[in-house]
Short mmCIF file of C-alpha atoms in Angstrom, two decimals:
data_model
loop_
_atom_site.label_atom_id
_atom_site.label_comp_id
_atom_site.label_asym_id
_atom_site.label_seq_id
_atom_site.Cartn_x
_atom_site.Cartn_y
_atom_site.Cartn_z
CA MET O 1 122.13 89.73 121.65
CA ARG O 2 121.14 86.61 119.72
CA THR O 3 123.87 84.71 117.92
CA SER O 4 121.69 82.59 115.67
CA LYS O 5 118.19 82.34 114.28
CA LYS O 6 115.83 79.54 115.23
CA LYS O 7 115.03 77.09 112.44
CA VAL O 8 111.26 77.44 112.32
CA SER O 9 110.63 75.06 109.40
CA LYS O 10 112.31 72.21 111.30
CA LEU O 11 110.16 72.87 114.35
CA LEU O 12 106.94 72.96 112.35
CA LYS O 13 107.83 69.79 110.44
CA ALA O 14 108.81 68.00 113.66
CA ILE O 15 105.47 68.85 115.28
CA HIS O 16 103.66 67.58 112.20
CA ARG O 17 105.75 64.42 111.81
CA THR O 18 105.44 63.35 115.45
CA SER O 19 101.72 64.25 115.78
CA GLN O 20 102.61 66.61 118.61
CA LYS O 21 100.68 69.86 119.01
CA GLY O 22 101.90 73.44 119.05
CA ILE O 23 100.56 76.84 120.08
CA ALA O 24 101.43 80.21 118.57
CA TRP O 25 100.64 83.48 120.32
CA LEU O 26 99.70 86.16 117.77
CA ILE O 27 100.61 89.73 118.72
CA ASP O 28 99.00 92.55 116.72
CA PRO O 29 101.35 95.58 116.72
CA ASP O 30 98.39 97.94 116.35
CA LYS O 31 97.22 96.87 119.80
CA ILE O 32 100.58 97.47 121.48
CA ILE O 33 100.60 101.03 122.79
CA ASP O 34 103.60 100.57 125.06
CA THR O 35 106.18 97.92 124.10
CA ALA O 36 107.54 97.99 127.64
CA SER O 37 104.26 96.39 128.74
CA VAL O 38 105.07 93.32 126.65
CA GLU O 39 108.39 92.87 128.42
CA ARG O 40 106.83 93.58 131.80
CA ASP O 41 103.69 91.44 131.55
CA PHE O 42 104.83 88.50 129.43
CA SER O 43 108.43 87.79 130.39
CA TRP O 44 107.19 84.47 131.83
CA VAL O 45 106.46 83.03 128.36
CA ARG O 46 110.12 82.20 127.69
CA ASP O 47 109.80 79.21 130.06
CA SER O 48 106.15 78.44 129.41
CA GLY O 49 106.31 75.83 126.65
CA LEU O 50 104.96 78.25 124.05
CA ASP O 51 106.05 77.10 120.58
CA PHE O 52 105.92 80.25 118.46
CA ILE O 53 105.23 83.97 118.71
CA PHE O 54 103.63 85.42 115.58
CA VAL O 55 103.72 89.18 115.06
CA GLY O 56 101.52 90.93 112.50
CA GLY O 57 98.04 92.02 111.57
CA SER O 58 95.76 93.08 108.73
CA CYS O 59 96.29 96.78 109.42
CA LEU O 60 99.29 98.79 110.56
CA ASN O 61 98.09 102.07 112.01
CA GLN O 62 101.15 102.53 114.19
CA ASP O 63 104.73 102.82 112.96
CA ASN O 64 105.96 100.38 115.58
CA PHE O 65 106.40 97.03 113.82
CA LYS O 66 110.17 96.73 114.20
CA GLU O 67 109.99 98.05 117.75
CA VAL O 68 107.43 95.38 118.66
CA ILE O 69 109.57 92.65 117.08
CA ARG O 70 112.60 93.79 119.08
CA SER O 71 110.54 93.95 122.28
CA VAL O 72 109.15 90.46 121.72
CA GLN O 73 112.65 89.11 121.16
CA THR O 74 113.61 90.24 124.66
CA ILE O 75 111.03 87.88 126.18
CA SER O 76 111.14 85.04 123.66
CA GLY O 77 114.13 83.08 124.90
CA ASN O 78 114.22 80.01 122.63
CA ILE O 79 110.75 80.67 121.22
CA PRO O 80 110.90 81.61 117.51
CA VAL O 81 109.50 85.01 116.58
CA VAL O 82 107.71 84.72 113.23
CA ILE O 83 106.33 87.53 111.07
CA PHE O 84 102.67 87.02 110.09
CA PRO O 85 102.58 89.84 107.54
CA GLY O 86 99.53 91.84 106.55
CA SER O 87 101.51 93.71 103.90
CA GLN O 88 104.99 94.45 102.57
CA LEU O 89 105.36 97.04 105.35
CA GLN O 90 105.50 94.37 108.04
CA LEU O 91 109.12 93.28 107.74
CA ALA O 92 111.93 93.20 110.29
CA LYS O 93 115.32 91.53 110.10
CA GLU O 94 115.24 90.89 113.85
CA ALA O 95 112.58 88.17 113.41
CA ASP O 96 113.53 84.52 113.03
CA ALA O 97 111.23 83.76 110.11
CA ILE O 98 108.40 85.05 107.98
CA LEU O 99 105.28 83.27 106.82
CA PHE O 100 105.49 84.15 103.13
CA LEU O 101 101.73 84.10 102.65
CA SER O 102 99.72 83.87 99.47
CA LEU O 103 95.99 84.31 100.01
CA ILE O 104 95.04 81.51 97.63
CA SER O 105 91.41 81.39 98.79
CA GLY O 106 90.85 84.87 97.32
CA ARG O 107 90.99 86.31 93.83
CA ASN O 108 92.59 89.64 94.59
CA PRO O 109 95.97 89.62 92.78
CA GLU O 110 97.38 92.12 95.27
CA TYR O 111 97.34 89.45 98.01
CA LEU O 112 97.98 86.49 95.73
CA ILE O 113 101.25 87.89 94.36
CA GLY O 114 101.36 91.71 94.38
CA GLN O 115 102.46 92.32 97.97
CA GLN O 116 104.78 89.33 97.73
CA VAL O 117 106.64 90.77 94.71
CA ALA O 118 106.99 94.12 96.47
CA ALA O 119 108.39 92.51 99.63
CA ALA O 120 110.66 89.90 98.01
CA PRO O 121 113.76 92.08 97.33
CA THR O 122 113.82 93.34 100.92
CA ILE O 123 113.33 89.87 102.37
CA ASN O 124 116.12 88.56 100.16
CA GLN O 125 118.52 90.95 101.90
CA MET O 126 117.51 89.75 105.36
CA ASP O 127 118.99 86.95 107.45
CA ILE O 128 115.56 85.44 107.93
CA GLU O 129 113.93 82.09 107.16
CA VAL O 130 111.18 82.25 104.53
CA LEU O 131 108.26 79.83 104.92
CA PRO O 132 106.17 79.46 101.72
CA THR O 133 102.65 79.35 103.14
CA ALA O 134 99.26 78.79 101.54
CA TYR O 135 96.84 81.09 103.34
CA LEU O 136 93.15 80.19 103.25
CA LEU O 137 90.47 82.43 104.74
CA VAL O 138 87.59 80.23 105.94
CA ASN O 139 84.57 81.98 107.40
CA GLU O 140 80.83 81.57 107.05
CA SER O 141 79.52 85.07 107.64
CA ASP O 142 81.74 87.33 109.78
CA VAL O 143 83.36 90.32 108.08
CA THR O 144 86.82 90.20 109.68
CA SER O 145 89.75 92.60 109.29
CA VAL O 146 91.60 90.37 106.84
CA GLN O 147 88.49 90.00 104.68
CA TYR O 148 87.87 93.75 104.66
CA ILE O 149 91.48 94.72 103.94
CA SER O 150 92.14 92.03 101.32
CA GLN O 151 88.73 92.49 99.65
CA THR O 152 88.40 88.73 99.21
CA THR O 153 85.52 86.37 99.84
CA PRO O 154 86.30 83.60 102.33
CA ILE O 155 85.64 79.92 101.71
CA PRO O 156 82.45 79.02 103.61
CA ASN O 157 82.74 76.50 106.43
CA SER O 158 79.88 74.71 104.70
CA LYS O 159 82.02 74.06 101.57
CA PRO O 160 84.80 71.69 102.69
CA LYS O 161 85.31 70.39 99.15
CA LEU O 162 86.22 73.92 98.05
CA ALA O 163 88.74 74.14 100.90
CA ILE O 164 90.21 70.79 99.82
CA ALA O 165 90.55 71.88 96.19
CA THR O 166 92.18 75.16 97.24
CA ALA O 167 94.63 73.45 99.58
CA LEU O 168 95.52 70.94 96.87
CA ALA O 169 96.22 73.77 94.45
CA GLY O 170 98.60 75.28 97.01
CA GLN O 171 100.32 71.94 97.48
CA PHE O 172 100.73 71.45 93.74
CA MET O 173 102.23 74.94 93.48
CA GLY O 174 104.91 73.88 95.95
CA MET O 175 103.74 75.55 99.14
CA ARG O 176 105.03 73.69 102.20
CA PHE O 177 102.95 75.18 105.04
CA PHE O 178 99.19 75.75 105.27
CA PHE O 179 97.24 78.26 107.34
CA LEU O 180 93.46 78.04 107.75
CA ASP O 181 92.24 81.31 109.26
CA ALA O 182 88.76 82.43 110.24
CA GLY O 183 90.15 85.95 110.69
CA SER O 184 90.95 88.01 113.74
CA GLY O 185 87.91 88.46 115.97
CA ALA O 186 85.79 85.92 114.11
CA LYS O 187 82.81 84.69 116.11
CA LYS O 188 83.17 81.19 114.70
CA PRO O 189 86.48 79.42 114.07
CA VAL O 190 87.32 77.26 111.08
CA SER O 191 84.97 74.30 111.28
CA GLU O 192 86.00 70.88 112.49
CA VAL O 193 85.00 69.34 109.16
CA VAL O 194 87.13 71.75 107.09
CA ILE O 195 90.17 71.11 109.29
CA GLU O 196 89.66 67.34 109.11
CA GLU O 197 89.25 67.28 105.34
CA VAL O 198 92.22 69.51 104.64
CA ARG O 199 94.31 67.47 107.10
CA LYS O 200 93.46 64.27 105.18
CA THR O 201 94.37 65.90 101.88
CA ILE O 202 97.75 67.54 102.51
CA ASN O 203 100.82 66.11 104.19
CA HIS O 204 102.31 69.36 105.41
CA PRO O 205 102.23 71.33 108.69
CA LEU O 206 98.74 72.77 109.23
CA ILE O 207 98.23 75.99 111.19
CA VAL O 208 94.73 77.01 112.28
CA GLY O 209 93.65 80.33 113.77
CA GLY O 210 90.88 82.88 114.17
CA GLY O 211 87.96 82.75 116.57
CA ILE O 212 89.55 80.24 118.97
CA ASP O 213 88.57 81.88 122.24
CA SER O 214 87.73 78.92 124.47
CA MET O 215 89.26 75.63 125.53
CA ASP O 216 86.47 73.74 123.77
CA LYS O 217 87.34 75.40 120.45
CA LEU O 218 91.04 74.75 121.01
CA LYS O 219 90.39 71.06 121.67
CA ILE O 220 88.21 70.77 118.58
CA ALA O 221 90.91 72.29 116.37
CA PHE O 222 93.58 69.97 117.74
CA ASN O 223 91.36 66.89 117.53
CA ALA O 224 90.42 67.74 113.95
CA GLY O 225 94.06 67.75 112.88
CA ALA O 226 95.59 71.17 113.45
CA ASP O 227 99.32 70.91 114.12
CA VAL O 228 99.56 74.46 115.47
CA VAL O 229 96.73 76.60 116.83
CA VAL O 230 97.08 80.39 116.82
CA LEU O 231 95.65 82.39 119.73
CA GLY O 232 95.37 86.17 119.64
CA ASN O 233 92.29 88.14 120.66
CA ALA O 234 91.43 85.74 123.45
CA ILE O 235 94.81 86.38 125.11
CA GLU O 236 94.34 90.15 124.81
CA LYS O 237 91.09 89.78 126.75
CA ASP O 238 92.38 87.22 129.23
CA PRO O 239 96.13 86.45 129.45
CA ASP O 240 95.34 83.48 131.68
CA PHE O 241 93.78 81.78 128.66
CA LEU O 242 97.28 81.30 127.27
CA VAL O 243 98.38 79.65 130.51
CA GLU O 244 95.41 77.27 130.38
CA ALA O 245 95.92 76.48 126.70
CA LEU O 246 99.63 75.74 127.19
CA ALA O 247 98.89 73.44 130.14
CA PHE O 248 96.39 71.51 128.02
CA LYS O 249 98.84 71.24 125.13
CA SER O 250 101.57 69.98 127.45
CA GLY O 251 99.31 67.27 128.84
CA LEU O 252 98.21 66.27 125.35
CA ASN O 253 101.78 65.95 124.10
CA THR O 254 102.84 64.02 127.20
CA ALA O 255 100.03 61.53 126.60
CA LEU O 256 101.07 61.16 122.95
CA ASN O 257 104.66 60.43 124.02
CA VAL O 258 103.52 57.81 126.50
CA ASN O 259 101.38 56.09 123.89
#
């Protein structure tokens, strides 16, 4: 039984401030058939150096969100469990924090403010940290789940100035965390140039995810300026990828401390 929540904002800001790097493992509840398998197969992550566990997805075909959150908490140890919500239905008081996302790259009011208004009263009753997060979908051509569900057009990788303007708008509106996402299952991740340009523009923690399914793509995202990289589908296909990614991150952070 946990006695206190982890302060996720402090962790994100510390990673950003010190130029360290973080990794978040994204778990999609729709892909968890048996929650016992999470506890059985991933109990090792509590001592792995993993920084965050995100739980959420664009759909929710199974009524298991709270059960998955509770199961993940059993293996998390000191790792914060953060809701990455696809809708107002993805809420659970057992989580440590929620990315309160506004899809500012799109023009669908339902995901700019509609779902947020519907969820706000429930979140207000929870003992959970709320992280105001500008969410930008960046994708050149893939039709991903988030694009299909939200019915929004992503910012093209070839239009970094549009990504900059959108991120600035989020910053001016008071958002304190930024998430560049190519979308779950994207063939191409957010481009190096987009990450670099947004990094130069905003002075807030920058999270990057979607389509990062190789060490080369992970290294590019980190080198371009991502503070935290989110891994999801690649771990579902090959759990050892998480081990490799965490080892690389550890070496990178050790080198930064030495320098």
